[in-house]
mmCIF file of C-alpha atoms in Angstrom:
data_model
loop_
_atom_site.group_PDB
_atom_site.id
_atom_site.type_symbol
_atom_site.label_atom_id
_atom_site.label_comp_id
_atom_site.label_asym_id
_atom_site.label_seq_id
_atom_site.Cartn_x
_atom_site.Cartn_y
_atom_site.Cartn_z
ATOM 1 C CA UNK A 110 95.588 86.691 104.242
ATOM 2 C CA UNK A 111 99.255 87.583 104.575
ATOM 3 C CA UNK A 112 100.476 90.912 106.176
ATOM 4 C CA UNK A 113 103.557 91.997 104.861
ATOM 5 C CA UNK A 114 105.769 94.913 107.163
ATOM 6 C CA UNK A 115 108.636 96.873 105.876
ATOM 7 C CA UNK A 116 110.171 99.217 107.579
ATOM 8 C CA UNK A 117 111.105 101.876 107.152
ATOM 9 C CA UNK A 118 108.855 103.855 105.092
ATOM 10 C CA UNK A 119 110.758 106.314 104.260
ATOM 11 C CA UNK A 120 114.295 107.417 104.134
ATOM 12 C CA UNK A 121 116.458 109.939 102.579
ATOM 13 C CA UNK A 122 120.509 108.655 102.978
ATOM 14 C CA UNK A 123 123.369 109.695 101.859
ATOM 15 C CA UNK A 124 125.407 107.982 99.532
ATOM 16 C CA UNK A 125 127.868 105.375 100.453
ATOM 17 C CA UNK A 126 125.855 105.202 103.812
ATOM 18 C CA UNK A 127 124.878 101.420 104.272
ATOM 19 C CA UNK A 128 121.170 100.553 104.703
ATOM 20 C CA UNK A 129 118.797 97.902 105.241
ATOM 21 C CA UNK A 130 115.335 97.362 104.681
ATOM 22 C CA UNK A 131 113.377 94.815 106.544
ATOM 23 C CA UNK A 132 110.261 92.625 105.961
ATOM 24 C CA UNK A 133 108.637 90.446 108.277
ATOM 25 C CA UNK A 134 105.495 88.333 107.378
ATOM 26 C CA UNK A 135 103.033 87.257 109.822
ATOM 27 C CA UNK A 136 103.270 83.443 108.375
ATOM 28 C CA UNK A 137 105.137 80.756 108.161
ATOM 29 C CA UNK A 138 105.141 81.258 104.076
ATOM 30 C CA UNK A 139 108.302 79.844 101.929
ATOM 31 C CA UNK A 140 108.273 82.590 99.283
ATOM 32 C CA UNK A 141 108.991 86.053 99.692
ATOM 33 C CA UNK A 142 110.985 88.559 96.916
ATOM 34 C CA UNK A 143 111.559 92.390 97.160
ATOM 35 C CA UNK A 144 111.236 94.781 94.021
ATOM 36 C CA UNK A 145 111.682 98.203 93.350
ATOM 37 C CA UNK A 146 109.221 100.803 91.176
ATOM 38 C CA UNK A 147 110.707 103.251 89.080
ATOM 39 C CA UNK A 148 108.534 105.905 86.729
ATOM 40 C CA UNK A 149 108.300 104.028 83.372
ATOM 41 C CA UNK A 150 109.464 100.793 84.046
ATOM 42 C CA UNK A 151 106.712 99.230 86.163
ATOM 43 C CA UNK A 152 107.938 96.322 89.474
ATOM 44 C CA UNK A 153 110.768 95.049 88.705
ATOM 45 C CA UNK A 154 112.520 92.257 91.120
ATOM 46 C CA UNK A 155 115.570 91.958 92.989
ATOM 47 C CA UNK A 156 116.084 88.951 94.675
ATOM 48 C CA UNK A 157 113.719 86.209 96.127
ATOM 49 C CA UNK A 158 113.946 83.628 98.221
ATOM 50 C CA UNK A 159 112.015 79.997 97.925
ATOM 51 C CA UNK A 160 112.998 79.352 101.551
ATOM 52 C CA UNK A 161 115.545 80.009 104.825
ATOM 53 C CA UNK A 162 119.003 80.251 103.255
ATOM 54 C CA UNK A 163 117.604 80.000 99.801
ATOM 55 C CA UNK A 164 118.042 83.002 97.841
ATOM 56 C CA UNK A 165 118.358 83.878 94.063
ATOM 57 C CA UNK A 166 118.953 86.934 91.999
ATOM 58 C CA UNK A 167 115.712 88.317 90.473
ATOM 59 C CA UNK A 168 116.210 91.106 87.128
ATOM 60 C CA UNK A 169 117.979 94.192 88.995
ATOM 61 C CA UNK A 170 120.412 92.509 91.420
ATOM 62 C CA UNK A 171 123.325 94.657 91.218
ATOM 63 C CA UNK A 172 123.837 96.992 94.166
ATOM 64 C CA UNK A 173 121.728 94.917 96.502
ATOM 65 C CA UNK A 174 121.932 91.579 99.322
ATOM 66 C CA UNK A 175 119.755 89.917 100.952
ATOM 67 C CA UNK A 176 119.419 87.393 103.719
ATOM 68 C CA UNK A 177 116.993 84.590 104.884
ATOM 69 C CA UNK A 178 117.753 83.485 108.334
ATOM 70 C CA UNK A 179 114.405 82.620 109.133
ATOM 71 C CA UNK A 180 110.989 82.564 107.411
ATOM 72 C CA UNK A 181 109.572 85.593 108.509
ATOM 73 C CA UNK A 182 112.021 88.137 107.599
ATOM 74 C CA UNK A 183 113.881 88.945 104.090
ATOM 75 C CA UNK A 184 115.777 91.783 104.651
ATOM 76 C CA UNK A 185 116.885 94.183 101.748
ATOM 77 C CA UNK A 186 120.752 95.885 102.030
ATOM 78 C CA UNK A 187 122.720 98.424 100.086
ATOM 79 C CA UNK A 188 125.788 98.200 101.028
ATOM 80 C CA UNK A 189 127.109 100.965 99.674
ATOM 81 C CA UNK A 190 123.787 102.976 98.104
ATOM 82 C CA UNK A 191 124.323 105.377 95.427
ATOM 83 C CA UNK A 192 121.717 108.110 93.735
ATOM 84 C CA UNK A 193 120.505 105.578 91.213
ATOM 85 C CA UNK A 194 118.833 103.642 93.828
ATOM 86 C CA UNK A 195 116.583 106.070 94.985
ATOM 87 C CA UNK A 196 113.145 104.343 94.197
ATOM 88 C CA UNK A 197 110.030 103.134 95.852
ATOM 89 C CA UNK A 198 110.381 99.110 97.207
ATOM 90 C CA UNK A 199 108.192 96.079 97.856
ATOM 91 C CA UNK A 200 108.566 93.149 99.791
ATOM 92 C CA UNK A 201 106.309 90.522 98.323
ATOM 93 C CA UNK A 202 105.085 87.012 99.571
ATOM 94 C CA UNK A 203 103.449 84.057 98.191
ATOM 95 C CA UNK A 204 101.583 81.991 100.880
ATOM 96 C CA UNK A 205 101.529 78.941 98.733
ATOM 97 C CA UNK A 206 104.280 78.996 96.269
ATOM 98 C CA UNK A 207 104.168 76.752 93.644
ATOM 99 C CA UNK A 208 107.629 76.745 91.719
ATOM 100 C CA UNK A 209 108.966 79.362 89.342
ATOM 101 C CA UNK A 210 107.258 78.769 86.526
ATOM 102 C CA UNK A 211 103.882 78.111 88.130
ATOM 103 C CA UNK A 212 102.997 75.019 86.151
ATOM 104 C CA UNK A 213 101.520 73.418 89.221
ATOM 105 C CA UNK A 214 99.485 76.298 90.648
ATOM 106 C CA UNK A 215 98.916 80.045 90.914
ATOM 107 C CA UNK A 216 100.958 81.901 92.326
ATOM 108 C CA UNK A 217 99.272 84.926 93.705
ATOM 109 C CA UNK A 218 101.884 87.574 95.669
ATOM 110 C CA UNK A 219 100.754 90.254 98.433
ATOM 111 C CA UNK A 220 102.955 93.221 98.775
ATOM 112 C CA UNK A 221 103.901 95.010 101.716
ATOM 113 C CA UNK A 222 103.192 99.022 101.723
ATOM 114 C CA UNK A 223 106.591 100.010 100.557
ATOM 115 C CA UNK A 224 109.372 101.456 101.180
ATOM 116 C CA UNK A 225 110.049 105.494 99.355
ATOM 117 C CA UNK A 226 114.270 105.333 99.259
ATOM 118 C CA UNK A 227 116.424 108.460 98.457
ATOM 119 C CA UNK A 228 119.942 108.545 97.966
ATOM 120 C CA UNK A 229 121.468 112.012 97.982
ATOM 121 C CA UNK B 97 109.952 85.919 78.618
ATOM 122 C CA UNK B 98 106.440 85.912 78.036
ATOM 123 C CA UNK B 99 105.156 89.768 78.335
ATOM 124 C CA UNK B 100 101.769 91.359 78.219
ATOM 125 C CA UNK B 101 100.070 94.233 76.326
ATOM 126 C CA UNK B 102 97.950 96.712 77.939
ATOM 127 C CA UNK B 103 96.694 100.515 76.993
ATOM 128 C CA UNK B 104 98.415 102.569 79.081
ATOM 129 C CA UNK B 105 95.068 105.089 80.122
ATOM 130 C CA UNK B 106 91.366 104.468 80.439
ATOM 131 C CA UNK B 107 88.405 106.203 81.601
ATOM 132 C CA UNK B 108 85.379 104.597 83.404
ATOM 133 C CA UNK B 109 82.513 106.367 84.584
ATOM 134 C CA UNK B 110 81.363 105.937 87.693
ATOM 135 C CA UNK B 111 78.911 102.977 88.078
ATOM 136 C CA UNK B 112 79.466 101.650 84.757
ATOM 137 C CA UNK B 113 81.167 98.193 83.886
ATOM 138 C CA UNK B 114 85.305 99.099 83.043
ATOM 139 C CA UNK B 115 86.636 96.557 80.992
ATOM 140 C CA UNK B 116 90.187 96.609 81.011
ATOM 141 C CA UNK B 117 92.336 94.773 78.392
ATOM 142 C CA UNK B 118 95.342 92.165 77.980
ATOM 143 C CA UNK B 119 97.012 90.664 75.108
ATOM 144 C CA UNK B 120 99.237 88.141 76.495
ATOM 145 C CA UNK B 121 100.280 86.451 72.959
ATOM 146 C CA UNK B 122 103.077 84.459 74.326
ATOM 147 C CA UNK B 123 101.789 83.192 77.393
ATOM 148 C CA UNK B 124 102.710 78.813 78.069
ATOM 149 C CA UNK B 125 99.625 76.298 78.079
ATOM 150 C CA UNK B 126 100.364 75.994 81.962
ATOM 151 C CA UNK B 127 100.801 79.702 82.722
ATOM 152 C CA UNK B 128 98.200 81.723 85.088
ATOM 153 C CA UNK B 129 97.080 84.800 84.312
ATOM 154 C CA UNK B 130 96.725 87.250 87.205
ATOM 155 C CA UNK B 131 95.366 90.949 87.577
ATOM 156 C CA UNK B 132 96.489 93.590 90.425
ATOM 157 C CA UNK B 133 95.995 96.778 90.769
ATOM 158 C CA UNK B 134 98.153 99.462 92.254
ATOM 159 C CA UNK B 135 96.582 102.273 94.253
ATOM 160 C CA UNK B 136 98.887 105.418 94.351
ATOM 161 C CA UNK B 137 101.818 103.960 95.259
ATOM 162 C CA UNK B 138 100.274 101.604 97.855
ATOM 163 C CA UNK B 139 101.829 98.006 97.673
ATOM 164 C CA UNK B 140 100.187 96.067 94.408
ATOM 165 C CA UNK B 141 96.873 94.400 95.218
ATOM 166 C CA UNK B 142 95.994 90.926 93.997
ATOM 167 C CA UNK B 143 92.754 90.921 91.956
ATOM 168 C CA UNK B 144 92.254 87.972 90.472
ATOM 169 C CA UNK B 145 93.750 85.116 88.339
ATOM 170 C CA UNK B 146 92.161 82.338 86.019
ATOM 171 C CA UNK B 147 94.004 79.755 83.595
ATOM 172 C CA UNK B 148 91.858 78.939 81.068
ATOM 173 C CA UNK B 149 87.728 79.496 82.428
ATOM 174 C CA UNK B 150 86.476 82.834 82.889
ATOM 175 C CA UNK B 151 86.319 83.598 86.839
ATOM 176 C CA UNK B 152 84.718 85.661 89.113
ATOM 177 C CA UNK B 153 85.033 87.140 92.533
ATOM 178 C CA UNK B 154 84.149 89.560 94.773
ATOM 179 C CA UNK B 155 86.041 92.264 93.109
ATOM 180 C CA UNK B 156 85.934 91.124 89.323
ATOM 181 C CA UNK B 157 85.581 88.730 87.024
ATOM 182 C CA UNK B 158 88.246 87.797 84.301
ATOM 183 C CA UNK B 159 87.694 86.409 80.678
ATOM 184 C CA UNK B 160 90.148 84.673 78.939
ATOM 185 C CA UNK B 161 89.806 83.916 75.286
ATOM 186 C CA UNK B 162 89.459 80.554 74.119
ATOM 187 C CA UNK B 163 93.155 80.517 72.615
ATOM 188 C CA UNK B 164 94.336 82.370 75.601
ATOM 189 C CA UNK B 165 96.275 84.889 73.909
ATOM 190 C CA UNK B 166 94.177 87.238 75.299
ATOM 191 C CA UNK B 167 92.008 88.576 78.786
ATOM 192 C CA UNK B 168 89.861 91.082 80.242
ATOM 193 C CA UNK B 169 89.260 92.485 83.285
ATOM 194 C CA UNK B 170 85.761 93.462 84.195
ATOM 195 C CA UNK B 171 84.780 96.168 87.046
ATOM 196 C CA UNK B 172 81.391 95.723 87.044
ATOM 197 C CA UNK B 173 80.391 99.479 88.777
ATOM 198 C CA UNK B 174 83.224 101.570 88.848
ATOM 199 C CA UNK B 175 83.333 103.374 91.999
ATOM 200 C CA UNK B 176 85.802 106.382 92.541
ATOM 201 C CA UNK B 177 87.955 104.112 94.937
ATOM 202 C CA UNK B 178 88.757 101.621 92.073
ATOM 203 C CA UNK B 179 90.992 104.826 90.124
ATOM 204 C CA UNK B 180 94.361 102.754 90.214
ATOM 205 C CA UNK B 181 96.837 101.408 87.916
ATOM 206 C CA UNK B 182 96.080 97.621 86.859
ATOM 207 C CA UNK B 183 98.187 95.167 85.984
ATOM 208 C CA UNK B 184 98.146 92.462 83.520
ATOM 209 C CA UNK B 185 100.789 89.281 84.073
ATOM 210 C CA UNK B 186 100.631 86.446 81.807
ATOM 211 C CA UNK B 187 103.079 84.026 81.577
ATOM 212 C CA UNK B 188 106.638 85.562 83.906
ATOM 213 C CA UNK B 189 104.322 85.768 86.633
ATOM 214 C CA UNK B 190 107.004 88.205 88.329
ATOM 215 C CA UNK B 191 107.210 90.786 85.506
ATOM 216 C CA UNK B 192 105.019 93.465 86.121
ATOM 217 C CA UNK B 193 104.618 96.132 83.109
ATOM 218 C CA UNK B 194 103.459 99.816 83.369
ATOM 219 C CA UNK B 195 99.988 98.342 83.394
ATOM 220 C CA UNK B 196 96.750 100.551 82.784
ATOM 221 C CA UNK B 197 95.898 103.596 84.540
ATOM 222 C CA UNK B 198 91.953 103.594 85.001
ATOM 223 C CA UNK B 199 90.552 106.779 85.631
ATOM 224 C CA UNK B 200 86.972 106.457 86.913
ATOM 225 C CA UNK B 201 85.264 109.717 86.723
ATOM 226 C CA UNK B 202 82.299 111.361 88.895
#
């Protein structure tokens, strides 16, 4: 099964302050996306990335980068972070991604512990 | 974007089947329909998936109607440990709702 690490767990910032997020899978799996969790609205995603220098904007891109230098690691920055990004954030990854839309497989995710982000 | 339908609170007693439901009305012919469940605020847990049988595994089985529209998610003895929020994705298999927060009580 995949592992999924983010780091760090927690952090309280300033804002302005720029910050990164990392996760790091213990696989050699194409797929990996980051979403935040905010009270009433359920997961929603970010960005993902279908492989190494492959990245796309998910629903809630604004404020937020990413990179993919190399498989294992996707890491999440706010450049410049501001009070309405304090949430909760998961890295995700799909060991055997089969396209967007799924229409030639499933497309089960496993989600790193999270990440608990406030911006003062 | 196809969405899904789920009651936002349930209670289960402990040791007793929890059948949690889905309506997923506008889910594609080719879409999966997958279950997780959120613990706290633990990172979501895969459950289960299915496209058009009923399936089972070591944590739960899942029946999908025959018109797919649709699907529920069987605990078959609630234990304390499976108190969690659930969720429901059919069709935008990255579009997680509020899900269902199951209660299972002593």
């Amino acid at each position: 099964e995949a592992q999924v690490t983010q780091n760090p767990r927690y952090l309280i910032t300033v804002t302005g302050k720029k910050l990164t997020v990392t996760c790091s899978q213990n696989m050699n799996h194409e797929y990996m996306s980051w979403y935040r969790q905010d009270p009433g609205l359920g997961l929603r995603q970010i960005y993902y990335s279908m492989n190494v220098e492959v990245t796309d904007k998910g629903d809630v891109p604004e404020g937020y980068k990413v990179s993919r230098k190399e498989k294992r690691n996707f890491p999440l920055i706010l450049e410049s972070p501001s009070p309405n990004q304090t949430s909760l954030y998961f890295c995700a990854v799909i060991p055997v991604f089969s396209g967007v839309g799924g229409d030639r497989g499933p497309n089960e995710q496993f989600f790193g512990p999270g990440t608990r982000l406030t911006v003062l | 974007d196809a969405k899904t339908t789920q009651p936002p609170s349930m209670d289960c007693a402990e040791g007793r089947a929890a059948n949690l439901p889905c309506n997923h009305s506008t889910i594609s012919g080719n879409e999966y329909v997958y279950w997780y469940r959120q613990i706290h605020s633990q990172g979501p847990q895969y459950i289960i998936h299915g496209l058009k049988n009923n399936e089972t595994n070591e944590m739960a089985s899942l029946i999908i109607t025959e018109d797919r529209k649709s699907s529920t998610l069987i605990l078959p003895h609630a234990t304390l440990r499976d108190t969690a929020v659930y969720y429901c994705i059919g069709g935008n298999q990255f579009y997680f709702g509020t899900g269902t927060s199951l209660t299972v009580i002593p």
